[in-house]
Amino acid sequence: MGEVTYIDAIREAQHDLLAADDRVFIYGQDVGHFGGAFKATRGLKDLFPDRVIDSPISEDAMIGLAVGASIEGMRPIIEMQFADFSSVGFNQIVNQAGTHFYRTGIPAPITVRLPSGGTPGSGPFHSQMMESIYAYYPGLVVVTPATVTDAYSMLIDAVALDDPVLYCEHKFLYRWLKSDQLKDDEEHLPIGQARIVRTGKHASVVAYSAMVHEALRAADLLAEEGWEIEVVDLRSVKPLDTDTVMASVARTGRLLAVGEAFPWGGVTAEIVSRVTNDGFHLLDAPPQRLNSRDTPVPYHPNLWEAHRPTLESISAAIRNLLQF
Amino acid sequence: MGEVTYIDAIREAQHDLLAADDRVFIYGQDVGHFGGAFKATRGLKDLFPDRVIDSPISEDAMIGLAVGASIEGMRPIIEMQFADFSSVGFNQIVNQAGTHFYRTGIPAPITVRLPSGGTPGSGPFHSQMMESIYAYYPGLVVVTPATVTDAYSMLIDAVALDDPVLYCEHKFLYRWLKSDQLKDDEEHLPIGQARIVRTGKHASVVAYSAMVHEALRAADLLAEEGWEIEVVDLRSVKPLDTDTVMASVARTGRLLAVGEAFPWGGVTAEIVSRVTNDGFHLLDAPPQRLNSRDTPVPYHPNLWEAHRPTLESISAAIRNLLQF
Amino acid sequence: MVTARTLESKLASLYKAGKIVGGVYIGPGQEAVSASIGSCLTWNHDIFGALIRDQGGRTAFGEPMLDATRSYLGSVQGPSRGRDGNIHRGHPTEGFPAMISHLGAMISVVAGMLFARRLQGRLDGIVGAASVGDGASSTGSFHEAMNLAAVENLPLVVILANNQFAYSTPTDRQFACRSLVDRALGYGIAGHEVDGTDLLASLEVVSKAVADARGGGGPQLVVANLLRLSGHGEHDDASYVPESLKNSPLGRDCMAVAEQQLLAAGFLTEPEIEAWKTEAAEEVQAAVALAQQEEAPDPFKDDWIVYASSELAEES
Amino acid sequence: MVTARTLESKLASLYKAGKIVGGVYIGPGQEAVSASIGSCLTWNHDIFGALIRDQGGRTAFGEPMLDATRSYLGSVQGPSRGRDGNIHRGHPTEGFPAMISHLGAMISVVAGMLFARRLQGRLDGIVGAASVGDGASSTGSFHEAMNLAAVENLPLVVILANNQFAYSTPTDRQFACRSLVDRALGYGIAGHEVDGTDLLASLEVVSKAVADARGGGGPQLVVANLLRLSGHGEHDDASYVPESLKNSPLGRDCMAVAEQQLLAAGFLTEPEIEAWKTEAAEEVQAAVALAQQEEAPDPFKDDWIVYASSELAEES
Ligand SMILES: Cc1ncc(C[n+]2csc(CCOP(=O)(O)OP(=O)(O)O)c2C)c(N)n1
Ligand SMILES: Cc1ncc(C[n+]2csc(CCOP(=O)(O)OP(=O)(O)O)c2C)c(N)n1
Ligand SMILES: [Mg+2]
Ligand SMILES: [Mg+2]
């Protein structure tokens, strides 16, 4: 474990983007001298005073502004204070940004940063995973970095992309996840490609964002029992890299899709459907899903831990899958 | 074919609700003397002047108002002029209405009517299917009536329910679909139960809303070739009646899930995942999905017809499924 | 505005003849205001976020007439290739964003275009205008964008055409203030009110607002009072509009008023006006005829690609 | 307000001691305004949509103190059984809705509660109040609800505490008008402005606004100017608040001002105030102690049911 945290990576990526490209600016609540609610923009206002700007509390207008600016050739990064509050910018994201290129042939390259996911004591409105909502809509790219180096490089790549990107960063990983490097040029993958983060032969666990780490811990645990579990980090949920997932399932014959999001529809359903649709013959057991429970994210840590998948529930699901 | 249209059924249900229950009121743009953009409230303002009310163009506040009124014991029906515009009431629907009972123990029984789905020439912002977006969120009930009698009885049942209901009515069915009766007490099913609308033994097509009729036409076509296709009308997408779907697949061994919505995630992915998860052994062929294309709904009828599933594409998908 | 009225009348009759793809939403009665803003702006220099009643402004701003006829008649050569229709057309990189339907949503887009130009150092002398209706003023989107533009002190002119109705809904179900111009104070921006049936008055007030914005005076709200002289769309007979309103000064047709004004002031003669109308009719006829000959979109030729970064496209 | 200040100080120190589940957001400096509105309303008769800085108003309105301590200390006996936390508590069927976090979203809920009562014929003499901050005034939700309440002419009193900051954001990045009270005109409702550091002034202005609403005067907007005397939350040292602002009249502590006012007017004596504080401290201590003894939520005992119609529950 090194010294570079996940939130450092987000901050550094934004620094490097601002330094390298005049078209980049950051607009969001408290992103200026305060450095943002999570300090993802710490110090950037001093360095780039005109391009790191505190916004009013107007998520709809913030996204509208970004789309307008992108049409004029800028590369805005919009920080939502929490992913949950993007619900009031929802229309501009899905209907304005998402449809723009299709309707006009003119790209709308905006990046919306969504501090996502649960931490204990955060409750129903500061814990949501929104990747599935945005992935549903045509025209949006939705990425979910799980590592420090991906947090860095996927933000760089997101801003470079000519399409609107929802960059779903996981709050639980902000300070908990550390690495000894910021970038990893050798391991760099473009947006749209998944990564096999652990190879195995008995089952494939497909996860994304913070759940990649829970899946890895479960794989460690099962390794002690002699099982070799392959773990796939999706990295981007739209586009979704069916090929890598399918190749993994071809090797293992077994699939568990894990997400921290609500259980109806969403990423895990999409994965399972794609695999059964095109790779039915590869499967030695019914593909399984594990998501959070179908209630709002509870506030109390006791309930929160029982709401989302954990080391225990993932391990149990894998064992169950291996029994077929 | 009778004389009662699908839109008549919606209008009659609202009439009967207002007449039977003082707690019911209708709030929406142009729902008053004008009778609503689709005439779903025609004449109701004259009969119930205090309880059929024109709203300002404020979808967020309309839903907030409904939640407040429901807490005080009312049973509001909110008409969105088009489902697509609920995107600006999205936050109040998913975060205010959807979480209310869970957080407080107090029900928030609101019904939001969403005129949904495509008609030729309506384009990206007057054609959307939003059931998957709302079904993702805990606490919401999402219904998708496909018949005249369901349009009537599910609206009655939605308003009776103690939970917030998204009532997704399909605009294409409004005047096209006719029946000789408004209600069918014998065939009445509660919200949450699917219906087998055609029995068969070679494959199950699971559909909802307008696609039920396309699926039935495809089943007719295939019957000429000797295939007996079972068609399941989901009726409600959340809760989703896994039992009925599973029983059907148990009989046929083959599944095609059809929806008019965007292809990523959503109803068809949820169905396929549930069936493969619990009914893998029942399947004689890989379960298939058919959705619209992954672009905004195009405006021109030529493109629109190639965007959503049709008799031809459903029949082709069934044939493909039968070949396994 | 003569051209706009002529074009829209033609579109309305094509609609009645079943020749139009989709609905038709026109702006008779609003040409004076719309043309005023359009004519104060320069194509590919200023920015104009036009809405459904803005044929007058679109034409004056410089939108090619073929954009309209191709959109309405479903030609694949229209600006959106049949993917979007009728009024949702634009040339975003020439200062003419393509509206979405959600009311109020375009104001912040125009604000963002201006904001970008400031960052790029090319805002000097630029104005961005956005149109809205009385109904749109009730949206959260409107409010957020107005306030944001005020905070950012952008050269944004918002033209609010209070045409007394939002679809069938009269203004007393839409707002409770004396006039929507009173909102300006609450945003800390300049407010202007004008009789929108009066071309000369409209031109004067709109020009002043545009000049003030250009001169660094920050956002401007112009409220123009008038009456929608058509249905909400051509499918709507507008029978809910009371006769008293039609016969009131608000119900005057700005075209008739303008004709009289121009004749009285000696700016134009009757024959000149007639010639103008004939010319417009011919232009419209030609644009309709051309669009009608063109091919409709073909689903097998459309690439169905939704991403600008085409490497992201998945098969579908 | 003494009770509120005492309770919140205790919560803040419990937070520092790591005893609190989740964050702590308190309202020092806002008690005068908040208690003013709370004390003008009657529990289970009027309606109060309180927000994060409203401990003063919550207590005055009649919220049981145990609701607070149970929420913050994670007792399963709290109003939401651990499902939601700290400030999101309420008793919706007793006129006390439970806030969601999205700023501005509760105003329309309060409006809807009033609207229901009118339909039910029990609105007479009722008032609904909703609190917001300067930052919340930039949300579309705020605007839509204010306008809707004006159109429906509801007896809604909106208390806007302009505490100079939204988190770290100063007001000049939030709005460009002279005062947010200028928004009232644009909604066609009554506006009031008051020095929120002054208890007597606050009581007077808030009482008048409530009386006017009760008397059929329609919605009222009260803007109270003051300074947030804490961080945004207890995790925030608020080092961005300039000394000049702290030392300005806005930076006065309403508690100190109130003490002086009450003493000067002879309403209270020093010993009475001391007795009051002691009593509050004891009450707080008892409520904290009780909540601390209570059990935390147990995931195996929670039913995890999200539907009121329990027949709809699917296994999960
Ligand atoms: C957010 C939203 N809600 C509803 C609609 C449906 N709608 C389209 S136009 C219209 C009326 C608009 O009235 P106004 O803003 O006064 O403009 P006008 O049509 O009078 O020019 C409505 C309700 C919409 N487009 N967007
Ligand atoms: C729609 C929305 N966006 C962002 C936030 C995050 N947030 C919580 S409180 C806050 C500042 C609120 O400022 P203000 O309304 O002035 O109230 P104060 O905290 O000063 O009392 C912000 C930005 C939110 N809750 N809701
Ligand atoms: Mg209007
Ligand atoms: Mg504040």
Coordinates of C-alpha atoms in Angstrom, one line a residue, chain B residues 18-143:
Chain B
L18 CA -63.5 10.9 -8.2
A19 CA -67.1 9.9 -7.8
A20 CA -66.5 7.2 -5.2
D21 CA -63.8 8.9 -3.1
D22 CA -63.5 12.4 -1.9
R23 CA -59.8 11.9 -1.2
V24 CA -59.1 11.7 -4.9
F25 CA -58.1 14.7 -6.9
I26 CA -56.3 15.2 -10.2
Y27 CA -53.6 17.8 -10.7
G28 CA -51.8 18.4 -13.9
Q29 CA -51.2 20.7 -16.8
D30 CA -54.4 21.4 -18.8
V31 CA -56.4 18.7 -17.1
G32 CA -59.2 21.1 -16.2
H33 CA -61.7 22.4 -18.7
F34 CA -59.4 21.5 -21.6
G35 CA -59.6 17.8 -20.5
G36 CA -55.8 17.2 -20.8
A37 CA -53.5 16.9 -23.8
F38 CA -54.9 13.5 -24.6
K39 CA -58.5 14.1 -23.2
A40 CA -58.0 11.7 -20.4
T41 CA -59.9 14.1 -18.1
R42 CA -62.5 15.3 -20.5
G43 CA -65.5 16.6 -18.7
L44 CA -64.2 15.8 -15.3
K45 CA -63.7 19.4 -14.3
D46 CA -67.4 20.2 -14.8
L47 CA -68.4 17.3 -12.6
F48 CA -65.7 17.8 -9.9
P49 CA -64.7 21.4 -10.2
D50 CA -62.7 21.5 -6.9
R51 CA -60.8 18.3 -7.5
V52 CA -59.6 18.5 -11.1
I53 CA -57.1 21.3 -11.2
D54 CA -54.8 22.9 -13.8
S55 CA -51.3 23.1 -12.5
P56 CA -48.5 25.4 -13.5
I57 CA -45.6 23.9 -15.5
S58 CA -43.8 22.7 -12.4
E59 CA -43.3 19.0 -12.4
D60 CA -41.1 19.0 -9.3
A61 CA -43.6 21.0 -7.3
M62 CA -46.5 19.0 -8.7
I63 CA -45.1 15.8 -7.2
G64 CA -44.0 17.5 -4.0
L65 CA -47.6 18.8 -3.7
A66 CA -48.9 15.3 -4.2
V67 CA -46.7 13.7 -1.6
G68 CA -47.7 16.4 0.9
A69 CA -51.4 15.9 0.1
S70 CA -51.1 12.2 0.4
I71 CA -49.6 12.5 3.9
E72 CA -52.7 14.4 4.8
G73 CA -54.9 11.5 3.7
M74 CA -55.6 12.5 0.1
R75 CA -55.2 10.2 -3.0
P76 CA -53.7 12.5 -5.7
I77 CA -53.4 11.6 -9.3
I78 CA -50.8 13.6 -11.1
E79 CA -50.9 13.7 -14.8
M80 CA -47.6 14.3 -16.6
Q81 CA -48.3 15.7 -20.0
F82 CA -45.8 13.3 -21.4
A83 CA -43.8 10.6 -19.5
D84 CA -40.7 12.3 -20.8
F85 CA -41.4 15.4 -18.8
S86 CA -41.4 13.5 -15.5
S87 CA -37.6 13.8 -15.8
V88 CA -37.9 17.1 -14.1
G89 CA -40.1 15.7 -11.4
F90 CA -37.7 12.7 -11.1
N91 CA -36.2 13.7 -7.8
Q92 CA -39.5 14.2 -6.0
I93 CA -40.7 10.8 -7.4
V94 CA -37.7 8.7 -6.5
N95 CA -36.4 10.5 -3.4
Q96 CA -39.4 12.0 -1.9
A97 CA -42.3 9.6 -2.7
G98 CA -40.2 6.5 -3.1
T99 CA -38.5 6.7 0.3
H100 CA -41.3 8.1 2.4
F101 CA -42.8 5.0 3.8
Y102 CA -39.5 3.4 4.4
R103 CA -38.1 6.4 6.3
T104 CA -41.2 7.4 8.3
G105 CA -43.6 4.5 8.4
I106 CA -46.2 6.8 6.9
P107 CA -47.6 5.9 3.4
A108 CA -47.4 8.3 0.5
P109 CA -50.1 7.0 -1.8
I110 CA -49.7 9.1 -5.0
T111 CA -50.4 8.0 -8.5
V112 CA -48.4 9.5 -11.3
R113 CA -49.8 9.0 -14.8
L114 CA -47.1 8.8 -17.5
P115 CA -48.3 8.9 -21.1
S116 CA -45.5 6.8 -22.5
G117 CA -44.1 5.3 -25.5
G118 CA -43.7 6.1 -29.1
T119 CA -46.0 7.2 -31.9
P120 CA -44.7 8.1 -35.3
G121 CA -43.4 11.7 -35.6
S122 CA -43.2 12.3 -31.9
G123 CA -39.4 12.3 -31.6
P124 CA -36.9 12.0 -28.7
F125 CA -38.9 13.9 -26.1
H126 CA -42.4 12.8 -26.6
S127 CA -41.9 9.0 -26.9
Q128 CA -40.0 7.7 -23.9
M129 CA -40.6 4.6 -21.9
M130 CA -39.6 5.4 -18.3
E131 CA -40.8 2.3 -16.4
S132 CA -37.3 0.9 -16.0
I133 CA -36.0 4.1 -14.5
Y134 CA -38.6 4.2 -11.8
A135 CA -38.6 0.4 -11.2
Y136 CA -34.9 0.7 -10.3
Y137 CA -35.8 2.8 -7.2
P138 CA -37.0 1.1 -4.0
G139 CA -40.5 2.0 -2.8
L140 CA -42.1 2.7 -6.1
V141 CA -44.8 0.5 -7.9
V142 CA -44.7 0.6 -11.6
V143 CA -47.6 -0.6 -13.7

